Amino acid sequence: MVVLVALIACCRTVPHTGRTQLMLTSSQEENALGLKAFNQYKTKFNRSSNATYNQALASCGKALVAVSGNSEFAWEFTVFESKTQNAFCLPGGKVAVYSGLMDLMNNEAELAFVVAHEVSHALARHSGERMSWSYLQTLGGSLVASAFQNSMYNEMYKQGTELGVMLPFSRSDEYEADRMGMLLMAKAGYNPKAAVEFWSRFVGTPNDSFLDGLMSTHPRDVDRIEAMKKNMAEAEAAYAAAPVKRGYGMSI
């Protein structure tokens, strides 16, 4: 009973979606780790000299911060020169997009969705949430090991919690970041249809099986696009209410 009360006291509401989440870490701890990691990235990668890429990221970054509802983060947006087709936002608002991903963009609205998705992970404190559940998983493993003293039970617990708890949480984080990202870009005045248009161009193997999705930390592309389409009405309502309409923004 004491443990249950303590866990309830450690709950938090995710902004923009209202979901209740377990949080055993502090934002200060997470932000410090994010800053340390971002400084390491800066030593590993050069900043891109592409003026169009830098202008587009600065523009959509400013617009997204204005509607994020977060005044705590020391926001920073950087284009790193690399063929890697990826982007991230570390705790504390440290955002990076690799030039390899920028090469795939048609316009600023597509970039706004990708950045808003990554920003949503930070706003929702998904990294802290995963650490919190990892703490509980480790605690549970210690209790199982102590109670049964049997390696088979230990392995069953490890595999069961990984497949039944940790991986589904990772996938739900991606779905939530997609939904939040569409809402944020729409509130910032970008047409949310760009989210589906961008992701539809880069779907994975059409024959991805349901089992592949179960074993992955990310949802299957087809499932992800379907979820985006279901969230479109909510995002379009936010777009209609946006005081400034940027549409698709600048071409990239």
Short mmCIF file of C-alpha atoms in Angstrom, two decimals:
data_model
loop_
_atom_site.label_atom_id
_atom_site.label_comp_id
_atom_site.label_asym_id
_atom_site.label_seq_id
_atom_site.Cartn_x
_atom_site.Cartn_y
_atom_site.Cartn_z
CA MET A 1 0.00 0.00 0.00
CA VAL A 2 2.85 2.38 0.86
CA VAL A 3 4.55 1.59 -2.46
CA LEU A 4 1.30 2.26 -4.36
CA VAL A 5 0.85 5.64 -2.68
CA ALA A 6 4.46 6.52 -3.46
CA LEU A 7 4.01 5.60 -7.13
CA ILE A 8 0.83 7.68 -7.39
CA ALA A 9 2.71 10.63 -5.90
CA CYS A 10 5.31 10.25 -8.66
CA CYS A 11 2.78 10.59 -11.46
CA ARG A 12 2.78 13.47 -13.95
CA THR A 13 0.47 14.68 -16.72
CA VAL A 14 1.88 14.82 -20.25
CA PRO A 15 1.31 18.24 -21.83
CA HIS A 16 -0.90 18.43 -24.94
CA THR A 17 -2.25 14.86 -24.52
CA GLY A 18 -3.21 14.76 -20.83
CA ARG A 19 -1.88 11.22 -20.33
CA THR A 20 -0.79 10.30 -16.81
CA GLN A 21 2.74 8.94 -16.63
CA LEU A 22 5.07 7.53 -13.98
CA MET A 23 8.05 9.78 -13.30
CA LEU A 24 10.75 8.85 -10.79
CA THR A 25 13.41 11.19 -12.19
CA SER A 26 13.65 14.98 -12.02
CA SER A 27 13.66 17.30 -15.02
CA GLN A 28 16.89 18.85 -13.69
CA GLU A 29 18.65 15.46 -13.85
CA GLU A 30 17.33 14.76 -17.34
CA ASN A 31 18.23 18.22 -18.67
CA ALA A 32 21.78 17.96 -17.29
CA LEU A 33 22.24 14.63 -19.08
CA GLY A 34 20.83 16.17 -22.26
CA LEU A 35 23.22 19.12 -22.15
CA LYS A 36 26.20 16.85 -21.55
CA ALA A 37 25.26 14.61 -24.46
CA PHE A 38 24.62 17.57 -26.79
CA ASN A 39 28.04 19.04 -26.05
CA GLN A 40 29.54 15.68 -26.99
CA TYR A 41 27.65 15.71 -30.31
CA LYS A 42 29.06 19.17 -31.01
CA THR A 43 32.60 17.80 -30.75
CA LYS A 44 31.76 14.89 -33.05
CA PHE A 45 29.86 16.67 -35.84
CA ASN A 46 30.38 19.94 -37.68
CA ARG A 47 27.55 22.42 -38.05
CA SER A 48 26.09 22.52 -41.54
CA SER A 49 26.98 25.55 -43.63
CA ASN A 50 23.84 25.16 -45.78
CA ALA A 51 22.06 28.51 -45.35
CA THR A 52 18.67 27.15 -46.48
CA TYR A 53 18.78 24.26 -44.01
CA ASN A 54 19.81 26.53 -41.13
CA GLN A 55 17.16 29.12 -41.98
CA ALA A 56 14.39 26.52 -42.22
CA LEU A 57 15.31 24.91 -38.89
CA ALA A 58 15.63 28.27 -37.13
CA SER A 59 12.26 29.37 -38.51
CA CYS A 60 10.26 26.28 -37.56
CA GLY A 61 12.13 25.93 -34.27
CA LYS A 62 11.13 29.43 -33.21
CA ALA A 63 7.52 28.83 -34.21
CA LEU A 64 7.33 25.51 -32.33
CA VAL A 65 8.91 26.89 -29.16
CA ALA A 66 6.27 29.65 -29.12
CA VAL A 67 3.46 27.08 -28.89
CA SER A 68 5.29 24.45 -26.81
CA GLY A 69 4.10 25.85 -23.48
CA ASN A 70 7.60 25.26 -22.08
CA SER A 71 9.65 28.10 -20.62
CA GLU A 72 12.06 25.86 -18.72
CA PHE A 73 14.20 24.54 -21.58
CA ALA A 74 17.28 26.35 -22.91
CA TRP A 75 16.25 25.66 -26.52
CA GLU A 76 18.90 25.14 -29.17
CA PHE A 77 18.42 24.08 -32.81
CA THR A 78 21.36 22.83 -34.86
CA VAL A 79 21.86 21.24 -38.28
CA PHE A 80 24.77 18.79 -38.11
CA GLU A 81 26.69 17.89 -41.27
CA SER A 82 26.24 14.15 -41.72
CA LYS A 83 24.70 11.72 -44.22
CA THR A 84 22.73 10.21 -41.33
CA GLN A 85 18.99 10.46 -41.97
CA ASN A 86 17.90 11.24 -38.46
CA ALA A 87 17.00 13.94 -35.93
CA PHE A 88 16.71 14.12 -32.15
CA CYS A 89 15.76 16.34 -29.24
CA LEU A 90 17.60 15.72 -25.99
CA PRO A 91 16.08 16.58 -22.61
CA GLY A 92 16.26 20.32 -22.03
CA GLY A 93 15.37 21.24 -25.62
CA LYS A 94 18.61 20.46 -27.45
CA VAL A 95 17.46 19.76 -31.02
CA ALA A 96 19.59 18.47 -33.89
CA VAL A 97 18.74 17.52 -37.46
CA TYR A 98 21.35 15.83 -39.65
CA SER A 99 21.86 17.27 -43.13
CA GLY A 100 21.20 13.78 -44.55
CA LEU A 101 17.62 14.06 -43.34
CA MET A 102 17.31 17.65 -44.49
CA ASP A 103 18.17 16.40 -48.00
CA LEU A 104 14.89 14.46 -47.98
CA MET A 105 12.69 17.41 -47.07
CA ASN A 106 10.47 19.19 -49.60
CA ASN A 107 9.43 22.09 -47.42
CA GLU A 108 9.52 23.68 -43.98
CA ALA A 109 6.24 22.05 -42.88
CA GLU A 110 7.72 18.57 -43.32
CA LEU A 111 10.71 19.66 -41.26
CA ALA A 112 8.35 21.17 -38.68
CA PHE A 113 6.67 17.79 -38.19
CA VAL A 114 9.95 15.92 -37.75
CA VAL A 115 11.25 18.54 -35.32
CA ALA A 116 7.91 18.72 -33.48
CA HIS A 117 7.94 14.93 -33.11
CA GLU A 118 11.40 15.05 -31.53
CA VAL A 119 10.50 18.07 -29.39
CA SER A 120 7.43 16.15 -28.18
CA HIS A 121 9.65 13.40 -26.78
CA ALA A 122 11.38 16.05 -24.64
CA LEU A 123 8.17 17.81 -23.61
CA ALA A 124 6.64 14.49 -22.60
CA ARG A 125 9.87 13.54 -20.83
CA HIS A 126 9.79 10.13 -22.45
CA SER A 127 13.43 9.47 -21.54
CA GLY A 128 12.69 10.05 -17.86
CA GLU A 129 9.61 7.86 -18.08
CA ARG A 130 11.60 5.03 -19.65
CA MET A 131 14.25 5.35 -16.94
CA SER A 132 11.50 5.22 -14.30
CA TRP A 133 10.05 2.00 -15.70
CA SER A 134 13.55 0.59 -16.05
CA TYR A 135 14.09 1.20 -12.34
CA LEU A 136 10.92 -0.74 -11.58
CA GLN A 137 11.95 -3.52 -13.96
CA THR A 138 15.30 -3.82 -12.18
CA LEU A 139 13.62 -3.80 -8.77
CA GLY A 140 11.19 -6.51 -9.89
CA GLY A 141 14.06 -8.59 -11.23
CA SER A 142 15.82 -8.38 -7.87
CA LEU A 143 12.65 -9.52 -6.09
CA VAL A 144 12.18 -12.46 -8.48
CA ALA A 145 15.82 -13.49 -8.09
CA SER A 146 15.56 -13.30 -4.31
CA ALA A 147 12.25 -15.17 -4.12
CA PHE A 148 12.94 -18.04 -6.55
CA GLN A 149 16.73 -18.22 -6.89
CA ASN A 150 16.24 -19.85 -10.27
CA SER A 151 17.92 -18.64 -13.47
CA MET A 152 15.01 -19.85 -15.62
CA TYR A 153 12.53 -17.68 -13.69
CA ASN A 154 14.94 -14.75 -13.90
CA GLU A 155 15.13 -15.08 -17.70
CA MET A 156 11.35 -15.49 -18.00
CA TYR A 157 10.84 -12.31 -16.01
CA LYS A 158 13.41 -10.41 -18.08
CA GLN A 159 11.94 -11.48 -21.43
CA GLY A 160 8.36 -11.10 -20.25
CA THR A 161 8.78 -7.55 -18.99
CA GLU A 162 10.79 -6.57 -22.06
CA LEU A 163 8.17 -7.82 -24.52
CA GLY A 164 5.14 -7.04 -22.37
CA VAL A 165 6.10 -3.68 -20.87
CA MET A 166 9.27 -1.98 -22.12
CA LEU A 167 8.86 -2.43 -25.89
CA PRO A 168 5.15 -1.48 -25.90
CA PHE A 169 6.04 1.65 -23.91
CA SER A 170 8.65 2.58 -26.52
CA ARG A 171 6.11 2.18 -29.32
CA SER A 172 3.45 4.13 -27.45
CA ASP A 173 6.01 6.92 -26.98
CA GLU A 174 6.40 7.13 -30.76
CA TYR A 175 2.65 7.27 -31.31
CA GLU A 176 2.30 9.95 -28.66
CA ALA A 177 5.17 11.99 -30.13
CA ASP A 178 3.53 11.77 -33.56
CA ARG A 179 0.21 13.01 -32.18
CA MET A 180 1.83 15.77 -30.14
CA GLY A 181 4.04 16.68 -33.09
CA MET A 182 1.07 17.10 -35.40
CA LEU A 183 -0.69 19.26 -32.81
CA LEU A 184 2.38 21.41 -32.22
CA MET A 185 3.09 21.99 -35.91
CA ALA A 186 -0.57 22.84 -36.49
CA LYS A 187 -0.66 25.27 -33.57
CA ALA A 188 2.49 26.84 -34.98
CA GLY A 189 0.63 27.40 -38.25
CA TYR A 190 2.01 24.57 -40.39
CA ASN A 191 -0.34 22.41 -42.45
CA PRO A 192 -0.47 19.03 -40.60
CA LYS A 193 -1.08 17.19 -43.88
CA ALA A 194 2.66 17.57 -44.46
CA ALA A 195 3.25 14.99 -41.70
CA VAL A 196 1.50 12.20 -43.59
CA GLU A 197 2.91 13.35 -46.93
CA PHE A 198 6.47 13.21 -45.60
CA TRP A 199 6.17 9.87 -43.81
CA SER A 200 4.33 8.22 -46.68
CA ARG A 201 7.32 8.85 -48.97
CA PHE A 202 9.64 6.89 -46.69
CA VAL A 203 7.64 3.88 -45.54
CA GLY A 204 9.52 0.72 -44.71
CA THR A 205 9.08 -2.69 -46.29
CA PRO A 206 5.38 -3.12 -47.20
CA ASN A 207 5.51 -6.71 -45.96
CA ASP A 208 6.54 -5.82 -42.41
CA SER A 209 4.82 -8.46 -40.30
CA PHE A 210 2.87 -7.98 -37.11
CA LEU A 211 5.61 -9.91 -35.30
CA ASP A 212 8.22 -7.43 -36.57
CA GLY A 213 6.15 -4.67 -35.01
CA LEU A 214 5.88 -6.56 -31.73
CA MET A 215 9.63 -6.97 -31.46
CA SER A 216 10.49 -3.40 -32.42
CA THR A 217 10.90 -0.26 -30.33
CA HIS A 218 9.10 1.68 -33.09
CA PRO A 219 5.69 1.04 -34.65
CA ARG A 220 5.49 -0.30 -38.18
CA ASP A 221 5.38 2.52 -40.73
CA VAL A 222 1.96 1.46 -42.00
CA ASP A 223 0.52 1.52 -38.48
CA ARG A 224 2.14 4.86 -37.79
CA ILE A 225 0.70 6.48 -40.90
CA GLU A 226 -2.74 5.07 -40.11
CA ALA A 227 -2.55 6.58 -36.62
CA MET A 228 -1.53 9.94 -38.11
CA LYS A 229 -4.56 9.89 -40.37
CA LYS A 230 -6.82 9.19 -37.38
CA ASN A 231 -5.27 12.17 -35.56
CA MET A 232 -5.62 14.45 -38.58
CA ALA A 233 -9.02 15.90 -37.62
CA GLU A 234 -7.65 16.98 -34.22
CA ALA A 235 -4.59 18.52 -35.87
CA GLU A 236 -6.61 20.29 -38.57
CA ALA A 237 -8.82 21.85 -35.88
CA ALA A 238 -5.67 23.18 -34.19
CA TYR A 239 -4.44 24.45 -37.56
CA ALA A 240 -7.73 26.24 -38.22
CA ALA A 241 -7.42 27.99 -34.85
CA ALA A 242 -3.78 29.01 -35.35
CA PRO A 243 -3.48 32.82 -35.46
CA VAL A 244 -0.70 32.64 -38.07
CA LYS A 245 -0.94 30.34 -41.08
CA ARG A 246 2.45 29.30 -42.47
CA GLY A 247 1.06 26.53 -44.67
CA TYR A 248 4.00 24.55 -46.07
CA GLY A 249 6.47 27.33 -45.31
CA MET A 250 9.64 27.80 -47.33
CA SER A 251 10.88 25.24 -49.85
CA ILE A 252 13.96 23.26 -48.84
#
